[in-house]
Amino acid sequence: MLKPSEISEALRKEIEGYEGLSEISEQGFVASAGDGVASVYGLENVMSMELLEFSSGPIGIALSLLSDSVGVIILRDAEKVKEGDSVKRTGKVVSVPVGDALLGRIVNPLGEALDGGPCIISDKERPIEIVAPSVIDRAPVNRPLQTGLKAVDSMIPIGRGQRELIIGDRGVGKTAIAIDAILNQKKSGVRCFYVAIGQKTSLVAKIYDILKSRGAMEYTTIVFASPTDSPSLQYIAPYAGCAMAEEYLYKGDNALVIYDDLSKHAVAYRQLSLLLRRPPGREAYPGDIFYLHSRLLERASKLSEEKGGGSLTALPIVETQAGDISSYIPTNIISITDGQIYLENDLFNSGIRPAVNVGLSVSRVGGSAQIKAMKKVAGSLRLDLAQYRELAAFAQFTSDLDKSSQRQLDRGQRLTEILKQDQYVPMDVSWQVISIYCGTTGHLDDLKAEQIVDFEKGLLEFVRSNYCEVADDIEKKEVLEEWAEKRLEEAVENYKKLFLSGKGTK
């Protein structure tokens, strides 16, 4: 039989160890709902971008905070939300799983698997919206992120931590440049995130097959918000992809994130804003459309060594209409980014691929994001091509050109040919240096323009077989030393004799 003292002691211990189980939560109710948004009353202390739970099951985000109500965007199953449903605050913002468990997978903007594989299990999450690193925490961009494309790496170099816009009309190869950049990271250790916003499912499936067949899915994650998904999911997609990539940035590693494309993202946000009855501005976009993209793209950065030295490179894509880069969304994003690669319809249709317009393309990081060997051989390339395009336009109206102008036209034609490259065949930077060296030093001037592609292909094979130490030295030291340049000149001259005699590859 228990003694009274023992009962008292047991009760005292129970009371000391008791933790209140009651939960105090703020609840509101739905005043109206429809088209993927809801107006909610009664949540006086709700935070902007806070995650809310509806009693019928769906979840939403508090996007518009008004004096007497809250405008909520519903992430999915919006048809279940009815007038009068209760709404509960969660005290959390939208977060997504991050880490290596996502590599090789196709996920939705909430981090849930879409590829039919097992559920994503990760012990870490990151909020989709955070403040970008401050100026103090950043370091200068000085290390290149090679895309494997001669036209880009030689004239419009991209550095790790840079934001470089890819812009052009529909069907001119914008996505192809981004996919080539992912394929070229196989040996670099850069983790890649491809965010497809409102793209066709068939296109994303094709991209997945290309990346998987070339072994690139091992270090790549595809974040996919389909056209049939709600505008809310399309709206959070780039922020979710950025959060997944930031895990590597803050660990001191390197990541690349591609937003394909921000035009569709802006349209999704405009739809949500109009449904939430926000005042429309130019082209019916809300007044904060600039902030929408600036707070996303500013998160791309190169951190200082004190902060780990990681980098996050962003390649946003924007689609133009009839080549108009002065319209609202393109000009906004051009002003936010560190340069743009402009792809032109006329160049694409004339067989120049990638169809990069040298005059309108620019990298504000410039030569600091190039290896010394590339800077040495490609120094005059951009100017030569720009002058050639201008002269070619003028030459259409006259047949009488002086020798200097004719020489410039001939050199420009050959440089244009040497920069042509097949899709999904990125080239190591050491071999790019060898190809461009031939063009800028005049070794191709006595060849016909239609011979250049065959000559380049044969030359690279010839160097690989007989002068491989040149490419190895460039790859290792990232400079073109004097002895290597002499050997390279010897290789070009020797192969040219073989080529012109009919013994080389034609």
Short mmCIF file of C-alpha atoms in Angstrom, two decimals:
data_model
loop_
_atom_site.label_atom_id
_atom_site.label_comp_id
_atom_site.label_asym_id
_atom_site.label_seq_id
_atom_site.Cartn_x
_atom_site.Cartn_y
_atom_site.Cartn_z
CA MET A 1 0.00 0.00 0.00
CA LEU A 2 1.33 3.45 -1.00
CA LYS A 3 2.12 5.90 1.75
CA PRO A 4 0.69 9.43 1.57
CA SER A 5 4.23 10.84 1.29
CA GLU A 6 4.95 8.64 -1.77
CA ILE A 7 1.74 9.80 -3.46
CA SER A 8 2.62 13.43 -2.76
CA GLU A 9 6.13 12.94 -4.18
CA ALA A 10 4.79 11.31 -7.35
CA LEU A 11 2.27 14.12 -7.87
CA ARG A 12 4.96 16.76 -7.30
CA LYS A 13 7.22 15.19 -9.94
CA GLU A 14 4.34 14.96 -12.42
CA ILE A 15 3.48 18.63 -11.89
CA GLU A 16 7.12 19.71 -12.27
CA GLY A 17 7.50 17.79 -15.53
CA TYR A 18 4.16 18.90 -16.97
CA GLU A 19 4.28 20.91 -20.18
CA GLY A 20 1.16 22.59 -21.35
CA LEU A 21 -0.41 20.85 -24.32
CA SER A 22 -2.76 23.66 -25.19
CA GLU A 23 -2.02 25.37 -28.48
CA ILE A 24 -2.91 28.99 -29.05
CA SER A 25 -3.37 29.80 -32.72
CA GLU A 26 -4.88 32.69 -34.61
CA GLN A 27 -7.71 31.75 -36.94
CA GLY A 28 -9.69 33.61 -39.56
CA PHE A 29 -12.35 32.77 -42.08
CA VAL A 30 -12.71 32.93 -45.85
CA ALA A 31 -14.86 35.85 -46.97
CA SER A 32 -14.62 34.99 -50.67
CA ALA A 33 -12.71 32.53 -52.85
CA GLY A 34 -12.27 31.85 -56.54
CA ASP A 35 -9.73 31.58 -59.38
CA GLY A 36 -6.98 30.38 -57.04
CA VAL A 37 -7.13 33.26 -54.54
CA ALA A 38 -9.08 33.93 -51.35
CA SER A 39 -9.91 36.94 -49.23
CA VAL A 40 -9.51 36.14 -45.53
CA TYR A 41 -10.71 38.09 -42.48
CA GLY A 42 -9.63 37.75 -38.85
CA LEU A 43 -5.85 37.25 -39.19
CA GLU A 44 -4.66 40.52 -37.68
CA ASN A 45 -1.06 39.49 -36.99
CA VAL A 46 -0.33 37.49 -40.12
CA MET A 47 3.09 38.01 -41.76
CA SER A 48 3.70 38.70 -45.43
CA MET A 49 4.45 35.42 -47.29
CA GLU A 50 3.29 33.37 -44.27
CA LEU A 51 1.97 29.87 -44.93
CA LEU A 52 -1.72 29.44 -44.07
CA GLU A 53 -3.79 26.27 -43.68
CA PHE A 54 -7.41 26.05 -44.80
CA SER A 55 -9.79 23.77 -42.89
CA SER A 56 -10.66 22.01 -46.18
CA GLY A 57 -7.02 20.92 -46.64
CA PRO A 58 -5.28 23.28 -49.12
CA ILE A 59 -2.43 25.58 -48.16
CA GLY A 60 -1.91 29.18 -49.23
CA ILE A 61 0.42 32.15 -48.92
CA ALA A 62 -0.50 35.56 -47.49
CA LEU A 63 0.51 37.78 -50.39
CA SER A 64 -1.57 40.94 -49.99
CA LEU A 65 -1.93 42.49 -46.51
CA LEU A 66 -4.78 45.00 -46.37
CA SER A 67 -6.14 46.97 -43.40
CA ASP A 68 -9.21 44.76 -42.95
CA SER A 69 -8.37 41.53 -44.83
CA VAL A 70 -5.62 39.34 -46.25
CA GLY A 71 -5.29 38.34 -49.92
CA VAL A 72 -4.19 34.70 -50.04
CA ILE A 73 -2.91 32.78 -53.08
CA ILE A 74 -3.79 29.08 -52.92
CA LEU A 75 -1.00 26.74 -53.98
CA ARG A 76 -3.16 23.80 -55.10
CA ASP A 77 -6.63 22.25 -54.79
CA ALA A 78 -8.06 25.78 -54.89
CA GLU A 79 -11.49 24.44 -55.80
CA LYS A 80 -11.82 22.95 -52.29
CA VAL A 81 -11.68 26.36 -50.61
CA LYS A 82 -15.20 27.69 -49.94
CA GLU A 83 -16.62 30.80 -48.36
CA GLY A 84 -16.82 30.41 -44.58
CA ASP A 85 -13.90 27.94 -44.28
CA SER A 86 -11.64 28.59 -41.33
CA VAL A 87 -8.01 29.56 -41.95
CA LYS A 88 -5.17 28.98 -39.49
CA ARG A 89 -1.79 30.69 -39.28
CA THR A 90 1.25 28.41 -39.23
CA GLY A 91 3.89 30.96 -38.23
CA LYS A 92 6.12 29.65 -41.05
CA VAL A 93 7.02 30.82 -44.52
CA VAL A 94 7.09 28.47 -47.51
CA SER A 95 10.16 26.24 -47.37
CA VAL A 96 11.53 23.55 -49.68
CA PRO A 97 13.79 20.55 -49.04
CA VAL A 98 17.41 21.08 -50.04
CA GLY A 99 20.54 18.97 -50.38
CA ASP A 100 21.93 16.14 -52.49
CA ALA A 101 18.67 14.17 -52.29
CA LEU A 102 17.29 16.52 -54.98
CA LEU A 103 20.07 15.90 -57.51
CA GLY A 104 18.95 13.87 -60.50
CA ARG A 105 15.26 14.51 -59.79
CA ILE A 106 12.36 16.43 -61.33
CA VAL A 107 10.42 18.20 -58.58
CA ASN A 108 7.57 20.70 -58.32
CA PRO A 109 8.06 24.12 -56.67
CA LEU A 110 7.25 22.58 -53.27
CA GLY A 111 10.08 20.05 -53.62
CA GLU A 112 7.80 17.05 -54.27
CA ALA A 113 8.88 14.41 -56.81
CA LEU A 114 7.32 14.53 -60.28
CA ASP A 115 9.46 11.86 -61.96
CA GLY A 116 7.74 8.79 -60.52
CA GLY A 117 10.68 8.05 -58.25
CA PRO A 118 10.66 7.72 -54.45
CA CYS A 119 9.64 10.62 -52.23
CA ILE A 120 12.27 13.27 -51.59
CA ILE A 121 13.64 12.72 -48.09
CA SER A 122 15.84 15.51 -46.82
CA ASP A 123 16.68 16.50 -43.26
CA LYS A 124 17.06 20.16 -44.17
CA GLU A 125 14.77 22.86 -45.56
CA ARG A 126 15.30 26.45 -46.67
CA PRO A 127 12.72 29.25 -46.97
CA ILE A 128 12.07 30.23 -50.58
CA GLU A 129 12.43 33.93 -49.79
CA ILE A 130 15.47 35.31 -47.96
CA VAL A 131 17.39 38.58 -48.02
CA ALA A 132 20.19 38.64 -50.60
CA PRO A 133 23.81 38.77 -49.33
CA SER A 134 24.96 42.28 -48.48
CA VAL A 135 27.68 44.15 -50.37
CA ILE A 136 30.07 43.51 -47.47
CA ASP A 137 29.59 39.74 -47.74
CA ARG A 138 30.37 39.63 -51.46
CA ALA A 139 33.62 39.25 -53.38
CA PRO A 140 34.42 40.38 -56.95
CA VAL A 141 33.45 37.95 -59.71
CA ASN A 142 36.78 36.73 -61.07
CA ARG A 143 36.42 33.06 -61.93
CA PRO A 144 34.79 31.96 -65.19
CA LEU A 145 31.80 29.68 -65.52
CA GLN A 146 32.48 28.07 -68.89
CA THR A 147 29.43 27.41 -71.06
CA GLY A 148 31.35 25.37 -73.64
CA LEU A 149 30.17 27.74 -76.39
CA LYS A 150 32.91 29.56 -78.31
CA ALA A 151 30.71 32.56 -79.10
CA VAL A 152 29.86 33.07 -75.42
CA ASP A 153 33.09 32.18 -73.61
CA SER A 154 35.22 34.28 -75.99
CA MET A 155 33.12 37.46 -76.26
CA ILE A 156 30.46 37.46 -73.51
CA PRO A 157 32.18 35.62 -70.63
CA ILE A 158 30.11 34.55 -67.64
CA GLY A 159 31.69 34.55 -64.19
CA ARG A 160 30.76 32.50 -61.16
CA GLY A 161 28.35 34.64 -59.17
CA GLN A 162 27.20 36.64 -62.18
CA ARG A 163 23.64 37.23 -63.46
CA GLU A 164 23.65 37.01 -67.25
CA LEU A 165 20.38 37.39 -69.14
CA ILE A 166 19.65 35.22 -72.20
CA ILE A 167 17.17 37.12 -74.36
CA GLY A 168 15.60 36.65 -77.78
CA ASP A 169 12.47 35.69 -79.69
CA ARG A 170 10.77 32.33 -79.49
CA GLY A 171 12.71 29.45 -81.06
CA VAL A 172 16.15 31.08 -81.49
CA GLY A 173 18.08 28.78 -79.12
CA LYS A 174 17.81 30.43 -75.69
CA THR A 175 17.16 27.18 -73.83
CA ALA A 176 19.85 25.42 -75.90
CA ILE A 177 22.51 27.81 -74.55
CA ALA A 178 21.35 27.14 -70.98
CA ILE A 179 21.39 23.35 -71.49
CA ASP A 180 24.87 23.53 -73.05
CA ALA A 181 26.03 25.44 -69.95
CA ILE A 182 24.68 22.62 -67.74
CA LEU A 183 26.33 19.91 -69.88
CA ASN A 184 29.65 21.73 -69.66
CA GLN A 185 29.70 21.60 -65.83
CA LYS A 186 30.37 17.85 -65.75
CA LYS A 187 33.99 18.24 -64.60
CA SER A 188 33.62 21.55 -62.78
CA GLY A 189 31.73 20.44 -59.65
CA VAL A 190 29.03 23.10 -60.18
CA ARG A 191 25.55 21.93 -59.12
CA CYS A 192 22.88 22.95 -61.64
CA PHE A 193 19.20 23.82 -61.19
CA TYR A 194 16.93 24.23 -64.21
CA VAL A 195 13.66 25.99 -63.32
CA ALA A 196 10.98 25.51 -66.01
CA ILE A 197 8.16 28.04 -65.52
CA GLY A 198 5.07 27.33 -67.60
CA GLN A 199 7.03 25.27 -70.16
CA LYS A 200 5.47 22.40 -72.07
CA THR A 201 5.73 19.01 -70.38
CA SER A 202 7.08 17.52 -73.62
CA LEU A 203 9.92 20.09 -73.69
CA VAL A 204 10.91 19.37 -70.08
CA ALA A 205 10.81 15.61 -70.80
CA LYS A 206 13.11 16.18 -73.80
CA ILE A 207 15.54 18.24 -71.71
CA TYR A 208 15.54 15.56 -69.01
CA ASP A 209 16.38 12.88 -71.62
CA ILE A 210 19.24 14.98 -73.04
CA LEU A 211 20.73 15.65 -69.60
CA LYS A 212 20.32 12.04 -68.47
CA SER A 213 21.81 10.53 -71.65
CA ARG A 214 24.92 12.71 -71.23
CA GLY A 215 25.34 12.03 -67.51
CA ALA A 216 24.39 15.57 -66.48
CA MET A 217 21.41 14.66 -64.27
CA GLU A 218 23.89 13.41 -61.65
CA TYR A 219 24.51 17.04 -60.66
CA THR A 220 21.26 18.64 -61.88
CA THR A 221 17.78 19.22 -60.45
CA ILE A 222 14.80 20.22 -62.61
CA VAL A 223 12.14 22.34 -60.88
CA PHE A 224 8.99 22.21 -63.00
CA ALA A 225 5.81 24.30 -62.81
CA SER A 226 3.70 23.21 -65.78
CA PRO A 227 1.23 25.43 -67.70
CA THR A 228 -1.61 23.50 -66.04
CA ASP A 229 -0.32 24.29 -62.54
CA SER A 230 -1.84 27.21 -60.68
CA PRO A 231 -0.31 30.68 -61.19
CA SER A 232 0.66 30.48 -57.50
CA LEU A 233 2.98 27.52 -58.13
CA GLN A 234 4.43 29.21 -61.21
CA TYR A 235 4.99 32.33 -59.11
CA ILE A 236 7.01 30.56 -56.38
CA ALA A 237 8.93 28.26 -58.79
CA PRO A 238 12.04 30.47 -59.37
CA TYR A 239 12.27 31.30 -55.65
CA ALA A 240 12.12 27.58 -54.82
CA GLY A 241 14.86 26.78 -57.35
CA CYS A 242 16.99 29.61 -55.98
CA ALA A 243 16.57 28.32 -52.40
CA MET A 244 17.68 24.83 -53.48
CA ALA A 245 20.77 26.29 -55.18
CA GLU A 246 21.57 28.54 -52.19
CA GLU A 247 22.21 25.46 -50.05
CA TYR A 248 25.44 25.00 -52.03
CA LEU A 249 26.23 28.74 -52.10
CA TYR A 250 26.28 28.96 -48.30
CA LYS A 251 28.20 25.69 -47.97
CA GLY A 252 31.06 27.24 -49.95
CA ASP A 253 30.34 25.31 -53.16
CA ASN A 254 29.32 26.56 -56.61
CA ALA A 255 25.85 26.41 -58.15
CA LEU A 256 24.15 27.48 -61.37
CA VAL A 257 20.42 28.25 -61.60
CA ILE A 258 18.52 28.82 -64.86
CA TYR A 259 15.10 30.50 -64.90
CA ASP A 260 13.24 29.52 -68.08
CA ASP A 261 11.61 31.92 -68.44
CA LEU A 262 10.89 35.06 -66.42
CA SER A 263 8.43 36.41 -69.02
CA LYS A 264 5.99 33.64 -68.06
CA HIS A 265 6.81 34.24 -64.40
CA ALA A 266 5.83 37.91 -64.75
CA VAL A 267 2.57 36.93 -66.47
CA ALA A 268 1.70 34.53 -63.61
CA TYR A 269 2.37 37.28 -61.05
CA ARG A 270 0.28 39.76 -63.05
CA GLN A 271 -2.60 37.28 -63.04
CA LEU A 272 -2.38 36.83 -59.26
CA SER A 273 -2.13 40.58 -58.66
CA LEU A 274 -5.17 41.36 -60.79
CA LEU A 275 -7.17 38.64 -59.03
CA LEU A 276 -6.16 40.17 -55.70
CA ARG A 277 -7.43 43.54 -57.02
CA ARG A 278 -4.07 45.27 -56.82
CA PRO A 279 -3.86 48.47 -58.89
CA PRO A 280 -2.51 47.70 -62.39
CA GLY A 281 0.30 49.73 -63.93
CA ARG A 282 2.04 49.62 -67.30
CA GLU A 283 0.80 46.72 -69.49
CA ALA A 284 -1.46 45.79 -66.51
CA TYR A 285 1.55 44.61 -64.48
CA PRO A 286 1.47 45.60 -60.78
CA GLY A 287 3.71 48.38 -59.51
CA ASP A 288 6.12 45.98 -57.75
CA ILE A 289 6.93 43.90 -60.85
CA PHE A 290 10.52 45.25 -60.86
CA TYR A 291 10.98 44.22 -57.21
CA LEU A 292 9.61 40.77 -58.07
CA HIS A 293 12.68 39.99 -60.19
CA SER A 294 15.29 42.17 -58.48
CA ARG A 295 14.89 40.39 -55.14
CA LEU A 296 15.26 37.06 -56.96
CA LEU A 297 18.28 37.88 -59.11
CA GLU A 298 20.15 39.78 -56.38
CA ARG A 299 20.47 36.47 -54.52
CA ALA A 300 23.00 35.35 -57.13
CA SER A 301 26.42 36.27 -55.79
CA LYS A 302 30.05 35.37 -55.16
CA LEU A 303 30.59 35.29 -51.40
CA SER A 304 33.75 36.50 -49.72
CA GLU A 305 36.24 34.01 -48.29
CA GLU A 306 35.08 34.90 -44.77
CA LYS A 307 31.59 33.73 -45.74
CA GLY A 308 32.80 30.51 -47.35
CA GLY A 309 33.65 31.69 -50.87
CA GLY A 310 30.68 29.96 -52.53
CA SER A 311 29.01 31.22 -55.69
CA LEU A 312 25.54 31.18 -57.23
CA THR A 313 25.35 32.05 -60.92
CA ALA A 314 21.97 32.95 -62.44
CA LEU A 315 21.02 32.67 -66.12
CA PRO A 316 17.52 34.15 -66.43
CA ILE A 317 15.81 33.74 -69.81
CA VAL A 318 13.38 36.27 -71.28
CA GLU A 319 11.35 35.91 -74.45
CA THR A 320 10.88 38.97 -76.65
CA GLN A 321 8.20 39.70 -79.22
CA ALA A 322 9.48 40.49 -82.75
CA GLY A 323 12.94 41.32 -81.37
CA ASP A 324 11.69 44.16 -79.17
CA ILE A 325 14.15 44.31 -76.27
CA SER A 326 12.83 47.73 -75.20
CA SER A 327 9.49 46.40 -73.91
CA TYR A 328 8.62 46.48 -70.21
CA ILE A 329 9.82 43.16 -68.74
CA PRO A 330 13.01 42.83 -70.87
CA THR A 331 14.19 46.33 -69.97
CA ASN A 332 13.48 45.69 -66.29
CA ILE A 333 15.58 42.53 -66.24
CA ILE A 334 18.35 44.01 -68.42
CA SER A 335 18.73 46.75 -65.79
CA ILE A 336 18.99 44.18 -62.98
CA THR A 337 21.46 41.75 -64.59
CA ASP A 338 25.20 42.03 -65.27
CA GLY A 339 24.82 41.75 -69.03
CA GLN A 340 22.83 39.94 -71.68
CA ILE A 341 23.28 37.43 -74.49
CA TYR A 342 20.97 38.60 -77.27
CA LEU A 343 19.98 35.98 -79.82
CA GLU A 344 18.71 37.29 -83.15
CA ASN A 345 16.11 35.74 -85.43
CA ASP A 346 17.82 36.76 -88.67
CA LEU A 347 21.14 35.22 -87.63
CA PHE A 348 19.41 32.02 -86.55
CA ASN A 349 17.53 31.71 -89.84
CA SER A 350 20.72 32.32 -91.84
CA GLY A 351 22.38 29.31 -90.18
CA ILE A 352 24.58 31.14 -87.66
CA ARG A 353 24.13 29.16 -84.45
CA PRO A 354 24.35 30.10 -81.66
CA ALA A 355 22.71 33.21 -83.12
CA VAL A 356 24.49 35.71 -80.85
CA ASN A 357 24.21 39.37 -81.84
CA VAL A 358 27.63 40.73 -80.86
CA GLY A 359 26.57 44.38 -80.96
CA LEU A 360 23.69 44.03 -78.48
CA SER A 361 25.25 41.37 -76.25
CA VAL A 362 27.48 42.40 -73.36
CA SER A 363 29.03 41.06 -70.17
CA ARG A 364 29.62 43.73 -67.56
CA VAL A 365 32.12 41.44 -65.79
CA GLY A 366 34.18 41.29 -68.99
CA GLY A 367 37.70 39.89 -69.12
CA SER A 368 37.89 39.32 -65.36
CA ALA A 369 35.75 36.21 -65.97
CA GLN A 370 38.08 34.80 -68.65
CA ILE A 371 41.18 32.68 -68.43
CA LYS A 372 44.34 34.48 -69.63
CA ALA A 373 44.72 32.23 -72.66
CA MET A 374 41.24 33.10 -73.94
CA LYS A 375 41.74 36.79 -73.21
CA LYS A 376 44.94 36.70 -75.26
CA VAL A 377 43.53 35.05 -78.40
CA ALA A 378 40.04 36.63 -78.33
CA GLY A 379 41.04 40.19 -77.48
CA SER A 380 40.14 41.65 -80.89
CA LEU A 381 37.41 39.14 -81.78
CA ARG A 382 34.41 41.13 -80.58
CA LEU A 383 35.51 44.34 -82.29
CA ASP A 384 36.36 42.52 -85.54
CA LEU A 385 32.93 40.88 -85.67
CA ALA A 386 31.04 44.07 -84.80
CA GLN A 387 32.90 45.96 -87.55
CA TYR A 388 32.27 43.10 -89.98
CA ARG A 389 28.50 43.15 -89.37
CA GLU A 390 28.41 46.91 -89.87
CA LEU A 391 30.52 46.73 -93.03
CA ALA A 392 28.51 43.79 -94.41
CA ALA A 393 25.31 45.82 -94.08
CA PHE A 394 26.96 48.73 -95.94
CA ALA A 395 28.51 46.48 -98.63
CA GLN A 396 25.04 45.41 -99.78
CA PHE A 397 24.64 48.82 -101.41
CA THR A 398 27.96 48.95 -103.26
CA SER A 399 30.18 46.66 -105.30
CA ASP A 400 33.27 48.85 -105.14
CA LEU A 401 35.20 48.14 -101.93
CA ASP A 402 38.82 49.00 -101.21
CA LYS A 403 41.26 46.22 -100.34
CA SER A 404 41.22 47.00 -96.62
CA SER A 405 37.42 46.77 -96.42
CA GLN A 406 37.37 43.58 -98.49
CA ARG A 407 40.01 42.06 -96.19
CA GLN A 408 37.88 42.98 -93.19
CA LEU A 409 34.81 41.37 -94.77
CA ASP A 410 36.72 38.18 -95.55
CA ARG A 411 38.14 37.97 -92.01
CA GLY A 412 34.67 38.54 -90.52
CA GLN A 413 33.15 35.74 -92.62
CA ARG A 414 35.78 33.30 -91.39
CA LEU A 415 35.43 34.38 -87.76
CA THR A 416 31.65 33.89 -88.04
CA GLU A 417 32.21 30.38 -89.39
CA ILE A 418 34.71 29.43 -86.66
CA LEU A 419 32.22 30.45 -83.96
CA LYS A 420 29.47 28.18 -85.29
CA GLN A 421 28.75 25.22 -83.04
CA ASP A 422 26.30 22.34 -83.00
CA GLN A 423 23.68 22.10 -80.28
CA TYR A 424 24.49 20.12 -77.11
CA VAL A 425 28.18 19.73 -78.04
CA PRO A 426 29.99 22.01 -75.55
CA MET A 427 33.74 22.39 -76.04
CA ASP A 428 36.45 22.50 -73.37
CA VAL A 429 37.98 25.95 -73.09
CA SER A 430 41.46 24.74 -74.13
CA TRP A 431 40.10 23.59 -77.49
CA GLN A 432 38.11 26.81 -77.84
CA VAL A 433 41.38 28.74 -77.48
CA ILE A 434 42.95 26.68 -80.29
CA SER A 435 39.98 27.26 -82.64
CA ILE A 436 39.77 31.00 -81.99
CA TYR A 437 43.57 31.38 -82.26
CA CYS A 438 43.32 30.22 -85.89
CA GLY A 439 40.73 32.86 -86.71
CA THR A 440 42.18 35.90 -84.95
CA THR A 441 45.77 35.32 -86.12
CA GLY A 442 44.80 35.15 -89.79
CA HIS A 443 45.57 31.47 -90.40
CA LEU A 444 42.14 31.01 -91.99
CA ASP A 445 42.30 34.01 -94.32
CA ASP A 446 43.50 32.00 -97.33
CA LEU A 447 40.79 29.32 -96.91
CA LYS A 448 37.32 29.54 -98.40
CA ALA A 449 34.54 30.34 -95.90
CA GLU A 450 32.76 27.05 -96.64
CA GLN A 451 35.96 25.11 -95.76
CA ILE A 452 36.28 26.54 -92.23
CA VAL A 453 34.02 24.08 -90.37
CA ASP A 454 35.75 21.02 -91.89
CA PHE A 455 39.17 22.59 -91.33
CA GLU A 456 38.45 23.23 -87.65
CA LYS A 457 37.20 19.70 -87.08
CA GLY A 458 40.26 18.17 -88.75
CA LEU A 459 42.68 20.53 -87.00
CA LEU A 460 41.41 19.64 -83.53
CA GLU A 461 41.81 15.94 -84.31
CA PHE A 462 45.31 16.62 -85.66
CA VAL A 463 46.31 18.56 -82.51
CA ARG A 464 44.76 15.86 -80.30
CA SER A 465 46.88 13.20 -82.03
CA ASN A 466 50.18 15.05 -82.49
CA TYR A 467 50.29 18.14 -80.27
CA CYS A 468 48.15 17.19 -77.27
CA GLU A 469 50.66 18.76 -74.86
CA VAL A 470 49.52 22.21 -76.06
CA ALA A 471 45.88 21.68 -75.05
CA ASP A 472 46.93 19.97 -71.80
CA ASP A 473 49.13 22.94 -70.87
CA ILE A 474 46.36 25.47 -71.59
CA GLU A 475 43.90 23.43 -69.53
CA LYS A 476 46.31 23.08 -66.62
CA LYS A 477 47.83 26.59 -66.47
CA GLU A 478 45.02 28.58 -68.17
CA VAL A 479 47.61 30.60 -70.11
CA LEU A 480 49.03 30.34 -73.63
CA GLU A 481 52.77 30.32 -73.03
CA GLU A 482 55.29 31.31 -75.68
CA TRP A 483 56.47 27.75 -76.36
CA ALA A 484 52.85 26.52 -76.58
CA GLU A 485 51.98 29.29 -79.04
CA LYS A 486 54.92 28.33 -81.26
CA ARG A 487 53.89 24.67 -81.16
CA LEU A 488 50.30 25.64 -81.94
CA GLU A 489 51.39 27.75 -84.91
CA GLU A 490 53.47 24.85 -86.15
CA ALA A 491 50.49 22.50 -85.79
CA VAL A 492 48.19 24.86 -87.73
CA GLU A 493 50.68 25.33 -90.57
CA ASN A 494 51.38 21.59 -90.81
CA TYR A 495 47.72 20.68 -90.86
CA LYS A 496 46.89 23.41 -93.36
CA LYS A 497 49.38 21.89 -95.83
CA LEU A 498 47.72 18.50 -95.38
CA PHE A 499 44.26 20.02 -95.73
CA LEU A 500 45.03 21.98 -98.89
CA SER A 501 46.77 18.98 -100.43
CA GLY A 502 43.63 16.91 -99.90
CA LYS A 503 45.15 14.62 -97.26
CA GLY A 504 43.47 16.26 -94.28
CA THR A 505 39.86 15.84 -93.19
CA LYS A 506 37.47 17.60 -95.55
#
